[in-house]
Amino acid sequence: AQTVTQSQPEMSVQEAETVTLSCTYDTSESDYYLFWYKQPPSRQMILVIRQEAYKQQNATENRFSVNFQKAAKSFSLKISDSQLGDAAMYFCAYIIPQGGSEKLVFGKGTKLTVNP
Amino acid sequence: GAGVSQSPSNKVTEKGKDVELRCDPISGHTALYWYRQSLGQGLEFLIYFQGNSAPDKSGLPSDRFSAERTGGSVSTLTIQRTQQEDSAVYLCASSSYRGTGIGQYFGPGTRLTVT
């Protein structure tokens, strides 16, 4: 079964500090895409960052970066200089683009609290 | 449109009634997805439409659930004879390319409460 595991149900960080959210996944495929989505209380799922599995270079988007370890099937998200607006649920997910379906497989999420 | 829109935002219905949830994808996006988000099950894939291809219905939990996409744009998710376990947030997403993993863009969801 294809699964995504986020081992930290909740995390907290002080404003301006750095926090890392963990994610591991299980797939036998070699070609896939990984994502981190943010869901604030407004319910809107927002794409934070994406990573192609065939790329060794870790993706970066402003204060957000990932540590992608393909052999370990690990895909952690680092948030630098945390801001109050970063408080949300964070979901790790992947897509395997083959066949007729490109459904996202999600982890259970990590609730991030940012303390002022 | 600027983003994916869904209606209604919230829906309360009585057990046994039918409900229809609507999704307007981003203009030009050929792929459309429905997901369900519930406390117990997390985020679950329901159904996927891509252009004129046959939809992937593998995530629909029962035959009470159906969805259609008219004209390659708007989609309606229908739940017949609603049950209390159908209470959840139903999220719609769309994307523009196939096979590139460019990412899906989500609507704000419809919160369905079955009483």
PDB file of C-alpha atoms in Angstrom:
ATOM      1  CA  ALA A   1       0.000   0.000   0.000  1.00  0.00           C
ATOM      2  CA  GLN A   2       1.143   3.491  -0.747  1.00  0.00           C
ATOM      3  CA  THR A   3       1.357   5.514   2.440  1.00  0.00           C
ATOM      4  CA  VAL A   4       2.609   8.792   3.823  1.00  0.00           C
ATOM      5  CA  THR A   5       3.574   9.071   7.475  1.00  0.00           C
ATOM      6  CA  GLN A   6       3.854  12.290   9.410  1.00  0.00           C
ATOM      7  CA  SER A   7       5.100  11.245  12.824  1.00  0.00           C
ATOM      8  CA  GLN A   8       4.533  14.592  14.547  1.00  0.00           C
ATOM      9  CA  PRO A   9       0.833  15.291  15.099  1.00  0.00           C
ATOM     10  CA  GLU A  10       1.703  18.663  16.630  1.00  0.00           C
ATOM     11  CA  MET A  11       4.709  20.959  16.623  1.00  0.00           C
ATOM     12  CA  SER A  12       5.350  24.404  18.030  1.00  0.00           C
ATOM     13  CA  VAL A  13       7.957  27.038  17.254  1.00  0.00           C
ATOM     14  CA  GLN A  14       8.811  30.497  18.457  1.00  0.00           C
ATOM     15  CA  GLU A  15       8.345  33.336  16.051  1.00  0.00           C
ATOM     16  CA  ALA A  16      11.532  33.940  13.988  1.00  0.00           C
ATOM     17  CA  GLU A  17      12.886  30.480  14.816  1.00  0.00           C
ATOM     18  CA  THR A  18      13.287  27.492  12.512  1.00  0.00           C
ATOM     19  CA  VAL A  19      11.196  24.340  12.588  1.00  0.00           C
ATOM     20  CA  THR A  20      11.374  21.068  10.667  1.00  0.00           C
ATOM     21  CA  LEU A  21       8.364  18.892   9.930  1.00  0.00           C
ATOM     22  CA  SER A  22       8.997  15.235   9.183  1.00  0.00           C
ATOM     23  CA  CYS A  23       7.500  13.058   6.470  1.00  0.00           C
ATOM     24  CA  THR A  24       8.249   9.570   5.248  1.00  0.00           C
ATOM     25  CA  TYR A  25       6.506   7.735   2.460  1.00  0.00           C
ATOM     26  CA  ASP A  26       6.346   4.299   0.989  1.00  0.00           C
ATOM     27  CA  THR A  27       6.210   3.604  -2.707  1.00  0.00           C
ATOM     28  CA  SER A  28       7.929   1.160  -5.007  1.00  0.00           C
ATOM     29  CA  GLU A  29       7.781   3.598  -7.906  1.00  0.00           C
ATOM     30  CA  SER A  30      10.847   5.544  -9.004  1.00  0.00           C
ATOM     31  CA  ASP A  31       9.032   8.410 -10.668  1.00  0.00           C
ATOM     32  CA  TYR A  32       6.834  10.530  -8.426  1.00  0.00           C
ATOM     33  CA  TYR A  33       6.326  14.037  -7.094  1.00  0.00           C
ATOM     34  CA  LEU A  34       6.254  15.166  -3.495  1.00  0.00           C
ATOM     35  CA  PHE A  35       4.400  18.096  -2.011  1.00  0.00           C
ATOM     36  CA  TRP A  36       3.825  20.013   1.148  1.00  0.00           C
ATOM     37  CA  TYR A  37       0.441  21.660   1.540  1.00  0.00           C
ATOM     38  CA  LYS A  38      -0.601  24.144   4.216  1.00  0.00           C
ATOM     39  CA  GLN A  39      -4.168  24.310   5.530  1.00  0.00           C
ATOM     40  CA  PRO A  40      -4.947  27.287   7.775  1.00  0.00           C
ATOM     41  CA  PRO A  41      -8.201  27.466   9.760  1.00  0.00           C
ATOM     42  CA  SER A  42      -9.870  28.932   6.677  1.00  0.00           C
ATOM     43  CA  ARG A  43      -9.757  25.387   5.230  1.00  0.00           C
ATOM     44  CA  GLN A  44      -8.044  26.475   2.012  1.00  0.00           C
ATOM     45  CA  MET A  45      -5.297  24.022   1.054  1.00  0.00           C
ATOM     46  CA  ILE A  46      -2.301  25.973  -0.186  1.00  0.00           C
ATOM     47  CA  LEU A  47       0.588  24.441  -2.111  1.00  0.00           C
ATOM     48  CA  VAL A  48       3.790  25.314  -0.254  1.00  0.00           C
ATOM     49  CA  ILE A  49       6.497  23.476  -2.158  1.00  0.00           C
ATOM     50  CA  ARG A  50       6.987  20.597  -4.591  1.00  0.00           C
ATOM     51  CA  GLN A  51       9.842  18.257  -5.402  1.00  0.00           C
ATOM     52  CA  GLU A  52      10.428  15.983  -8.383  1.00  0.00           C
ATOM     53  CA  ALA A  53      11.790  12.620  -7.266  1.00  0.00           C
ATOM     54  CA  TYR A  54      14.286  12.525 -10.138  1.00  0.00           C
ATOM     55  CA  LYS A  55      15.942  15.742  -8.967  1.00  0.00           C
ATOM     56  CA  GLN A  56      18.634  15.486  -6.348  1.00  0.00           C
ATOM     57  CA  GLN A  57      18.608  19.194  -5.586  1.00  0.00           C
ATOM     58  CA  ASN A  58      16.315  20.113  -2.725  1.00  0.00           C
ATOM     59  CA  ALA A  59      13.500  22.512  -3.576  1.00  0.00           C
ATOM     60  CA  THR A  60      13.361  25.939  -1.957  1.00  0.00           C
ATOM     61  CA  GLU A  61      10.609  28.545  -1.880  1.00  0.00           C
ATOM     62  CA  ASN A  62      11.587  31.641   0.073  1.00  0.00           C
ATOM     63  CA  ARG A  63      11.542  30.619   3.771  1.00  0.00           C
ATOM     64  CA  PHE A  64      10.472  27.068   2.952  1.00  0.00           C
ATOM     65  CA  SER A  65      12.886  24.332   1.962  1.00  0.00           C
ATOM     66  CA  VAL A  66      12.881  20.575   1.887  1.00  0.00           C
ATOM     67  CA  ASN A  67      15.354  17.854   2.712  1.00  0.00           C
ATOM     68  CA  PHE A  68      14.646  15.094   0.215  1.00  0.00           C
ATOM     69  CA  GLN A  69      16.346  11.765   0.896  1.00  0.00           C
ATOM     70  CA  LYS A  70      15.137   9.421  -1.836  1.00  0.00           C
ATOM     71  CA  ALA A  71      16.826   6.279  -0.583  1.00  0.00           C
ATOM     72  CA  ALA A  72      15.387   6.813   2.878  1.00  0.00           C
ATOM     73  CA  LYS A  73      12.027   7.886   1.427  1.00  0.00           C
ATOM     74  CA  SER A  74      12.105  10.961   3.581  1.00  0.00           C
ATOM     75  CA  PHE A  75      10.816  14.430   2.692  1.00  0.00           C
ATOM     76  CA  SER A  76      11.028  16.922   5.536  1.00  0.00           C
ATOM     77  CA  LEU A  77       9.965  20.572   5.413  1.00  0.00           C
ATOM     78  CA  LYS A  78      12.034  23.295   7.020  1.00  0.00           C
ATOM     79  CA  ILE A  79      10.438  26.646   7.784  1.00  0.00           C
ATOM     80  CA  SER A  80      12.937  29.393   8.540  1.00  0.00           C
ATOM     81  CA  ASP A  81      12.202  32.674  10.311  1.00  0.00           C
ATOM     82  CA  SER A  82       8.772  31.391  11.339  1.00  0.00           C
ATOM     83  CA  GLN A  83       5.935  33.881  11.206  1.00  0.00           C
ATOM     84  CA  LEU A  84       2.574  33.928  12.961  1.00  0.00           C
ATOM     85  CA  GLY A  85       0.907  33.376   9.596  1.00  0.00           C
ATOM     86  CA  ASP A  86       2.688  30.044   9.243  1.00  0.00           C
ATOM     87  CA  ALA A  87       0.433  28.545  11.904  1.00  0.00           C
ATOM     88  CA  ALA A  88      -1.630  25.864  10.166  1.00  0.00           C
ATOM     89  CA  MET A  89      -1.966  22.155   9.462  1.00  0.00           C
ATOM     90  CA  TYR A  90       0.767  20.933   7.145  1.00  0.00           C
ATOM     91  CA  PHE A  91       0.216  17.934   4.933  1.00  0.00           C
ATOM     92  CA  CYS A  92       2.849  15.937   3.124  1.00  0.00           C
ATOM     93  CA  ALA A  93       1.664  14.218  -0.058  1.00  0.00           C
ATOM     94  CA  TYR A  94       2.785  12.597  -3.272  1.00  0.00           C
ATOM     95  CA  ILE A  95       1.571  11.827  -6.780  1.00  0.00           C
ATOM     96  CA  ILE A  96       2.607   8.916  -8.937  1.00  0.00           C
ATOM     97  CA  PRO A  97       1.939  10.145 -12.494  1.00  0.00           C
ATOM     98  CA  GLN A  98       1.105   6.953 -14.319  1.00  0.00           C
ATOM     99  CA  GLY A  99      -1.908   5.325 -15.779  1.00  0.00           C
ATOM    100  CA  GLY A 100      -5.095   7.319 -15.751  1.00  0.00           C
ATOM    101  CA  SER A 101      -4.961   8.781 -12.272  1.00  0.00           C
ATOM    102  CA  GLU A 102      -2.873  11.380 -10.485  1.00  0.00           C
ATOM    103  CA  LYS A 103      -4.454  11.339  -7.077  1.00  0.00           C
ATOM    104  CA  LEU A 104      -2.628  12.861  -4.154  1.00  0.00           C
ATOM    105  CA  VAL A 105      -1.854  10.505  -1.293  1.00  0.00           C
ATOM    106  CA  PHE A 106      -1.748  12.504   1.933  1.00  0.00           C
ATOM    107  CA  GLY A 107      -0.292  12.051   5.372  1.00  0.00           C
ATOM    108  CA  LYS A 108      -2.408  12.722   8.453  1.00  0.00           C
ATOM    109  CA  GLY A 109      -0.918  16.163   8.915  1.00  0.00           C
ATOM    110  CA  THR A 110       1.095  18.105  11.474  1.00  0.00           C
ATOM    111  CA  LYS A 111      -0.456  20.988  13.356  1.00  0.00           C
ATOM    112  CA  LEU A 112       2.054  23.815  13.629  1.00  0.00           C
ATOM    113  CA  THR A 113       1.675  26.463  16.318  1.00  0.00           C
ATOM    114  CA  VAL A 114       3.762  29.626  16.150  1.00  0.00           C
ATOM    115  CA  ASN A 115       4.276  31.353  19.486  1.00  0.00           C
ATOM    116  CA  PRO A 116       4.872  35.118  19.590  1.00  0.00           C
TER     117      PRO A 116
ATOM    118  CA  GLY B   1     -11.418  32.572 -12.607  1.00  0.00           C
ATOM    119  CA  ALA B   2      -8.899  33.459  -9.947  1.00  0.00           C
ATOM    120  CA  GLY B   3      -9.113  30.139  -8.168  1.00  0.00           C
ATOM    121  CA  VAL B   4     -11.138  27.022  -7.580  1.00  0.00           C
ATOM    122  CA  SER B   5     -14.553  27.820  -6.175  1.00  0.00           C
ATOM    123  CA  GLN B   6     -16.974  25.529  -4.400  1.00  0.00           C
ATOM    124  CA  SER B   7     -20.555  25.869  -3.332  1.00  0.00           C
ATOM    125  CA  PRO B   8     -22.171  25.802  -0.930  1.00  0.00           C
ATOM    126  CA  SER B   9     -19.607  26.635   1.700  1.00  0.00           C
ATOM    127  CA  ASN B  10     -21.579  24.776   4.324  1.00  0.00           C
ATOM    128  CA  LYS B  11     -24.447  22.338   4.006  1.00  0.00           C
ATOM    129  CA  VAL B  12     -26.563  20.830   6.746  1.00  0.00           C
ATOM    130  CA  THR B  13     -28.885  18.044   5.704  1.00  0.00           C
ATOM    131  CA  GLU B  14     -31.020  15.403   7.297  1.00  0.00           C
ATOM    132  CA  LYS B  15     -30.055  11.770   7.147  1.00  0.00           C
ATOM    133  CA  GLY B  16     -31.517  10.137   4.067  1.00  0.00           C
ATOM    134  CA  LYS B  17     -31.633  13.274   1.929  1.00  0.00           C
ATOM    135  CA  ASP B  18     -29.649  13.752  -1.286  1.00  0.00           C
ATOM    136  CA  VAL B  19     -27.085  16.546  -1.612  1.00  0.00           C
ATOM    137  CA  GLU B  20     -25.201  18.100  -4.512  1.00  0.00           C
ATOM    138  CA  LEU B  21     -21.866  19.826  -4.120  1.00  0.00           C
ATOM    139  CA  ARG B  22     -20.495  22.023  -6.877  1.00  0.00           C
ATOM    140  CA  CYS B  23     -16.951  22.768  -7.995  1.00  0.00           C
ATOM    141  CA  ASP B  24     -15.763  25.373 -10.501  1.00  0.00           C
ATOM    142  CA  PRO B  25     -12.133  24.664 -11.418  1.00  0.00           C
ATOM    143  CA  ILE B  26      -9.565  27.189 -12.527  1.00  0.00           C
ATOM    144  CA  SER B  27     -10.277  28.170 -16.125  1.00  0.00           C
ATOM    145  CA  GLY B  28      -8.289  26.035 -18.540  1.00  0.00           C
ATOM    146  CA  HIS B  29      -7.449  23.309 -16.049  1.00  0.00           C
ATOM    147  CA  THR B  30      -8.142  19.939 -17.616  1.00  0.00           C
ATOM    148  CA  ALA B  31      -7.857  17.832 -14.471  1.00  0.00           C
ATOM    149  CA  LEU B  32     -10.340  17.947 -11.593  1.00  0.00           C
ATOM    150  CA  TYR B  33     -10.257  16.010  -8.331  1.00  0.00           C
ATOM    151  CA  TRP B  34     -12.565  15.471  -5.390  1.00  0.00           C
ATOM    152  CA  TYR B  35     -11.256  14.626  -1.921  1.00  0.00           C
ATOM    153  CA  ARG B  36     -12.938  14.103   1.404  1.00  0.00           C
ATOM    154  CA  GLN B  37     -11.460  15.314   4.666  1.00  0.00           C
ATOM    155  CA  SER B  38     -12.790  13.827   7.872  1.00  0.00           C
ATOM    156  CA  LEU B  39     -11.444  13.636  11.405  1.00  0.00           C
ATOM    157  CA  GLY B  40     -11.129   9.894  11.453  1.00  0.00           C
ATOM    158  CA  GLN B  41      -9.868   9.240   7.934  1.00  0.00           C
ATOM    159  CA  GLY B  42      -7.812  12.294   7.063  1.00  0.00           C
ATOM    160  CA  LEU B  43      -7.749  13.305   3.398  1.00  0.00           C
ATOM    161  CA  GLU B  44      -9.109  10.689   1.015  1.00  0.00           C
ATOM    162  CA  PHE B  45      -9.208  10.704  -2.750  1.00  0.00           C
ATOM    163  CA  LEU B  46     -12.691  10.247  -4.192  1.00  0.00           C
ATOM    164  CA  ILE B  47     -12.668  10.764  -7.953  1.00  0.00           C
ATOM    165  CA  TYR B  48     -10.511  12.224 -10.724  1.00  0.00           C
ATOM    166  CA  PHE B  49     -11.494  13.672 -14.112  1.00  0.00           C
ATOM    167  CA  GLN B  50      -8.949  14.315 -16.870  1.00  0.00           C
ATOM    168  CA  GLY B  51     -10.155  15.851 -20.101  1.00  0.00           C
ATOM    169  CA  ASN B  52     -12.328  13.440 -22.063  1.00  0.00           C
ATOM    170  CA  SER B  53     -10.856  10.326 -20.450  1.00  0.00           C
ATOM    171  CA  ALA B  54     -12.955   8.006 -18.349  1.00  0.00           C
ATOM    172  CA  PRO B  55     -12.881   9.237 -14.737  1.00  0.00           C
ATOM    173  CA  ASP B  56     -11.029   7.362 -12.029  1.00  0.00           C
ATOM    174  CA  LYS B  57     -13.782   6.507  -9.554  1.00  0.00           C
ATOM    175  CA  SER B  58     -11.702   4.178  -7.448  1.00  0.00           C
ATOM    176  CA  GLY B  59     -11.990   6.315  -4.314  1.00  0.00           C
ATOM    177  CA  LEU B  60     -15.760   6.589  -4.127  1.00  0.00           C
ATOM    178  CA  PRO B  61     -16.740   4.898  -0.848  1.00  0.00           C
ATOM    179  CA  SER B  62     -20.109   3.530  -1.967  1.00  0.00           C
ATOM    180  CA  ASP B  63     -22.588   3.596  -4.823  1.00  0.00           C
ATOM    181  CA  ARG B  64     -24.400   6.424  -3.054  1.00  0.00           C
ATOM    182  CA  PHE B  65     -21.608   8.694  -4.277  1.00  0.00           C
ATOM    183  CA  SER B  66     -21.404   9.855  -7.872  1.00  0.00           C
ATOM    184  CA  ALA B  67     -19.864  12.749  -9.731  1.00  0.00           C
ATOM    185  CA  GLU B  68     -20.007  14.262 -13.157  1.00  0.00           C
ATOM    186  CA  ARG B  69     -18.136  16.928 -15.007  1.00  0.00           C
ATOM    187  CA  THR B  70     -20.015  18.835 -17.658  1.00  0.00           C
ATOM    188  CA  GLY B  71     -18.291  20.418 -20.633  1.00  0.00           C
ATOM    189  CA  GLY B  72     -14.893  19.711 -19.169  1.00  0.00           C
ATOM    190  CA  SER B  73     -15.399  22.409 -16.558  1.00  0.00           C
ATOM    191  CA  VAL B  74     -17.882  22.440 -13.673  1.00  0.00           C
ATOM    192  CA  SER B  75     -18.234  19.302 -11.592  1.00  0.00           C
ATOM    193  CA  THR B  76     -21.002  18.143  -9.280  1.00  0.00           C
ATOM    194  CA  LEU B  77     -20.540  15.567  -6.530  1.00  0.00           C
ATOM    195  CA  THR B  78     -23.819  13.930  -5.539  1.00  0.00           C
ATOM    196  CA  ILE B  79     -24.400  11.969  -2.374  1.00  0.00           C
ATOM    197  CA  GLN B  80     -27.660  10.056  -2.246  1.00  0.00           C
ATOM    198  CA  ARG B  81     -29.425   8.963   0.944  1.00  0.00           C
ATOM    199  CA  THR B  82     -26.870  10.714   3.132  1.00  0.00           C
ATOM    200  CA  GLN B  83     -25.621   9.019   6.284  1.00  0.00           C
ATOM    201  CA  GLN B  84     -24.037  10.558   9.358  1.00  0.00           C
ATOM    202  CA  GLU B  85     -20.658   9.111   8.394  1.00  0.00           C
ATOM    203  CA  ASP B  86     -20.782  11.258   5.248  1.00  0.00           C
ATOM    204  CA  SER B  87     -20.240  14.336   7.424  1.00  0.00           C
ATOM    205  CA  ALA B  88     -16.916  15.796   6.315  1.00  0.00           C
ATOM    206  CA  VAL B  89     -15.313  18.578   4.334  1.00  0.00           C
ATOM    207  CA  TYR B  90     -15.393  17.890   0.609  1.00  0.00           C
ATOM    208  CA  LEU B  91     -12.510  19.466  -1.252  1.00  0.00           C
ATOM    209  CA  CYS B  92     -12.207  20.007  -4.962  1.00  0.00           C
ATOM    210  CA  ALA B  93      -8.909  20.615  -6.747  1.00  0.00           C
ATOM    211  CA  SER B  94      -7.801  21.245 -10.295  1.00  0.00           C
ATOM    212  CA  SER B  95      -4.537  21.171 -12.201  1.00  0.00           C
ATOM    213  CA  SER B  96      -3.374  22.191 -15.630  1.00  0.00           C
ATOM    214  CA  TYR B  97      -0.984  19.496 -16.766  1.00  0.00           C
ATOM    215  CA  ARG B  98      -0.957  15.775 -16.798  1.00  0.00           C
ATOM    216  CA  GLY B  99       2.052  13.791 -15.776  1.00  0.00           C
ATOM    217  CA  THR B 100       4.165  16.700 -14.655  1.00  0.00           C
ATOM    218  CA  GLY B 101       3.238  16.756 -10.994  1.00  0.00           C
ATOM    219  CA  ILE B 102       2.834  20.475 -11.154  1.00  0.00           C
ATOM    220  CA  GLY B 103       0.528  20.370  -8.192  1.00  0.00           C
ATOM    221  CA  GLN B 104      -3.159  20.684  -7.574  1.00  0.00           C
ATOM    222  CA  TYR B 105      -4.934  23.857  -6.561  1.00  0.00           C
ATOM    223  CA  PHE B 106      -7.705  23.474  -4.041  1.00  0.00           C
ATOM    224  CA  GLY B 107     -10.985  25.186  -3.431  1.00  0.00           C
ATOM    225  CA  PRO B 108     -12.159  26.238   0.035  1.00  0.00           C
ATOM    226  CA  GLY B 109     -14.246  23.115   0.462  1.00  0.00           C
ATOM    227  CA  THR B 110     -17.830  22.367   1.401  1.00  0.00           C
ATOM    228  CA  ARG B 111     -18.480  21.343   4.991  1.00  0.00           C
ATOM    229  CA  LEU B 112     -21.278  18.784   4.969  1.00  0.00           C
ATOM    230  CA  THR B 113     -23.093  17.991   8.197  1.00  0.00           C
ATOM    231  CA  VAL B 114     -25.628  15.178   8.222  1.00  0.00           C
ATOM    232  CA  THR B 115     -27.972  15.306  11.195  1.00  0.00           C
TER     233      THR B 115
END
